[in-house]
Amino acid sequence: LSLALFIHCFCVAVVLGSTYVRSALQARLVGIFGPYTEALAFDPGQQIPYYYTHARLQDEDATLQIDLYADGQLPVARQKLLATVDFPSPRLSRWLPDYQRSMRLVRRLATYADEETGDENLSSMIARDIGARVLREHGAGRAVVRCTRHGSQGLRAGDEPEDALVYEADVWIDETGKPEVVKRLSAAEVAPGRNQGTGGRGQETGGRTP
Amino acid sequence: VNRLSAYFADLVESTGQAWNRFWFTPSDPLPCSILRIVVGCLVLVHLLLATLELDRWYLKSGVVAPESVTALVQATRPGSSFHWSHFNQLGTTESRVAHAAAILIAAAFTAGVATRATGVLTLAALLAYFHRLPFLAGHAEPVLIFLVAYLCLGPAGAYGSLDRLIARRRVQPGDPPLAPPQPSYWATISLRLIQLHLAVFVAMMALAKLNGDAWWDGEAIWHLLARPRSRPLDLSGLRGYELLVNFWTHAVVYFELAFPVLIWNRLTRPILLALGAIVWLTLALATGQWLLGLALVAASIAFVPHKDR
């Protein structure tokens, strides 16, 4: 029993103690413990931002505006706009996990939309999934998904917030019922240049991992 | 050489004794039972809130498809594949039934019905929600998971449970009265694991904050309050009070750095427990993570001094 307790405490201490920056040794150890600590969610730090903010661009709020159109096969220029849906919905309470989860997902989309440090496949995957879900909920066939990053007011006067369109894509349901996505533009094409990583020491989730 | 070997023999002997005292001194199961009720209530709140978002997030047809979850988890944690969830396998109706069953099981655990069995099932249910969307899981979920996991080990149903009540009712007139719950070393192990895990968890939260400049320059709290679309309360009136914002930011970091060390000291423990409630619950005003604040305060109950009966 003592041995089991020691091994367990050692595993927990190593994974939690090296959540954001890991040495090669720690990464090797965590790789060994992985099946145990990940299965029991003892290693949540890399997925959940317990720092809340590092005041970087990717920590800013981001929301989606989704224009809905009826026909999945026709281009939007030849269709009438059915409705525009906000994601997360402003009607949801910000105290609810639903709203907070939606905001984290869109923040992630905005982060992956960055031309230099992002990943276009992942940003398009998120846009496709959210777009397809909203299409199904509203019985529409095609959507234009726009991601806007909302700047925050600075602590001192004169530092006023700006909004920036960072991603735009067409999402539609094809003949087989499968959602498709095509990106229209991204941060480098539309957003005014702001320094990615301002104030932060880590990367997407706040850390440098090997 | 003799003095050196005597020193090491003494070191090993003392460490062994301290280890056994720390882990295996039998203790009253009352703190475990109190924790079971408090943690069980928080798990129920978490699951009832999940009811509101079951279709949107947890079903296979939810916002993020299971295959996208795999790709997004791999992006932040390459090589990771340990996130099995029954929600990825079940259809809509089966998932709703599983959700209702999870609520019933958590209620049974809270009420103290077959506590170890319902505890293990509650843990399995919580893990299924966590692993469906690990990168979008709530901040409180990992805390609730480790609390339930450790409470499964100890006799958490010894006090204030339906099992105990039923056993008492079964005592016939003339039978000897039901014996009070006995001190158990499993109660000690359960509490010690919660204490240790909480201490390391709080250290992790502090280290996470120190990984960015905003928590060093004292402006992190302001950046949370200034987020136009996610701040739960409009406290932007604090813009003119830079020193107050700095104090709030530093207080959170210093407290979370001090907690894992000073909580073990008998004299500083009450102060830290009181400060913990203040820091974590006020931080929830800026982050909206009220369930995390409550879960951390609940976990701190494991440190409340208790005199064995």
mmCIF file of N, CA and C in Angstrom, chain B residues 4 30 67 79 81 93 95 129 170 179 194 210 226 238 309:
data_model
loop_
_atom_site.group_PDB
_atom_site.id
_atom_site.type_symbol
_atom_site.label_atom_id
_atom_site.label_comp_id
_atom_site.label_asym_id
_atom_site.label_seq_id
_atom_site.Cartn_x
_atom_site.Cartn_y
_atom_site.Cartn_z
ATOM 1 N N LEU B 4 28.250 8.057 10.411
ATOM 2 C CA LEU B 4 27.512 8.285 9.173
ATOM 3 C C LEU B 4 26.431 7.215 8.977
ATOM 4 N N LEU B 30 -15.675 11.073 10.094
ATOM 5 C CA LEU B 30 -16.597 12.212 9.983
ATOM 6 C C LEU B 30 -16.192 13.210 8.889
ATOM 7 N N GLU B 67 -14.371 13.002 -33.661
ATOM 8 C CA GLU B 67 -13.090 12.931 -34.396
ATOM 9 C C GLU B 67 -12.354 14.270 -34.351
ATOM 10 N N GLY B 79 0.343 12.717 -29.054
ATOM 11 C CA GLY B 79 0.487 11.366 -28.511
ATOM 12 C C GLY B 79 -0.616 10.998 -27.550
ATOM 13 N N SER B 81 -4.064 9.869 -26.211
ATOM 14 C CA SER B 81 -5.180 9.097 -26.765
ATOM 15 C C SER B 81 -6.048 8.515 -25.664
ATOM 16 N N THR B 93 -30.725 8.943 -27.623
ATOM 17 C CA THR B 93 -31.580 8.474 -26.522
ATOM 18 C C THR B 93 -30.741 7.813 -25.435
ATOM 19 N N SER B 95 -27.664 8.333 -24.691
ATOM 20 C CA SER B 95 -26.880 9.344 -23.967
ATOM 21 C C SER B 95 -27.746 10.052 -22.938
ATOM 22 N N TYR B 129 -17.930 12.747 -18.985
ATOM 23 C CA TYR B 129 -18.173 14.134 -19.411
ATOM 24 C C TYR B 129 -16.846 14.833 -19.706
ATOM 25 N N ARG B 170 -32.965 -0.860 11.552
ATOM 26 C CA ARG B 170 -33.094 -2.323 11.583
ATOM 27 C C ARG B 170 -32.804 -2.904 12.963
ATOM 28 N N ALA B 179 -23.198 0.116 16.772
ATOM 29 C CA ALA B 179 -21.894 0.654 17.200
ATOM 30 C C ALA B 179 -21.562 1.906 16.393
ATOM 31 N N ILE B 194 -6.524 13.725 -0.532
ATOM 32 C CA ILE B 194 -7.199 14.976 -0.925
ATOM 33 C C ILE B 194 -6.320 16.170 -0.563
ATOM 34 N N LEU B 210 2.239 32.283 -13.208
ATOM 35 C CA LEU B 210 3.574 32.887 -13.298
ATOM 36 C C LEU B 210 4.217 32.667 -14.668
ATOM 37 N N ALA B 226 -11.812 43.386 -18.141
ATOM 38 C CA ALA B 226 -11.988 44.215 -19.335
ATOM 39 C C ALA B 226 -12.479 43.426 -20.544
ATOM 40 N N LEU B 238 -13.383 49.726 -11.962
ATOM 41 C CA LEU B 238 -12.084 49.625 -11.265
ATOM 42 C C LEU B 238 -10.935 50.165 -12.117
ATOM 43 N N ARG B 309 -13.440 11.324 17.907
ATOM 44 C CA ARG B 309 -14.380 11.096 19.011
ATOM 45 C C ARG B 309 -13.871 9.993 19.928
#
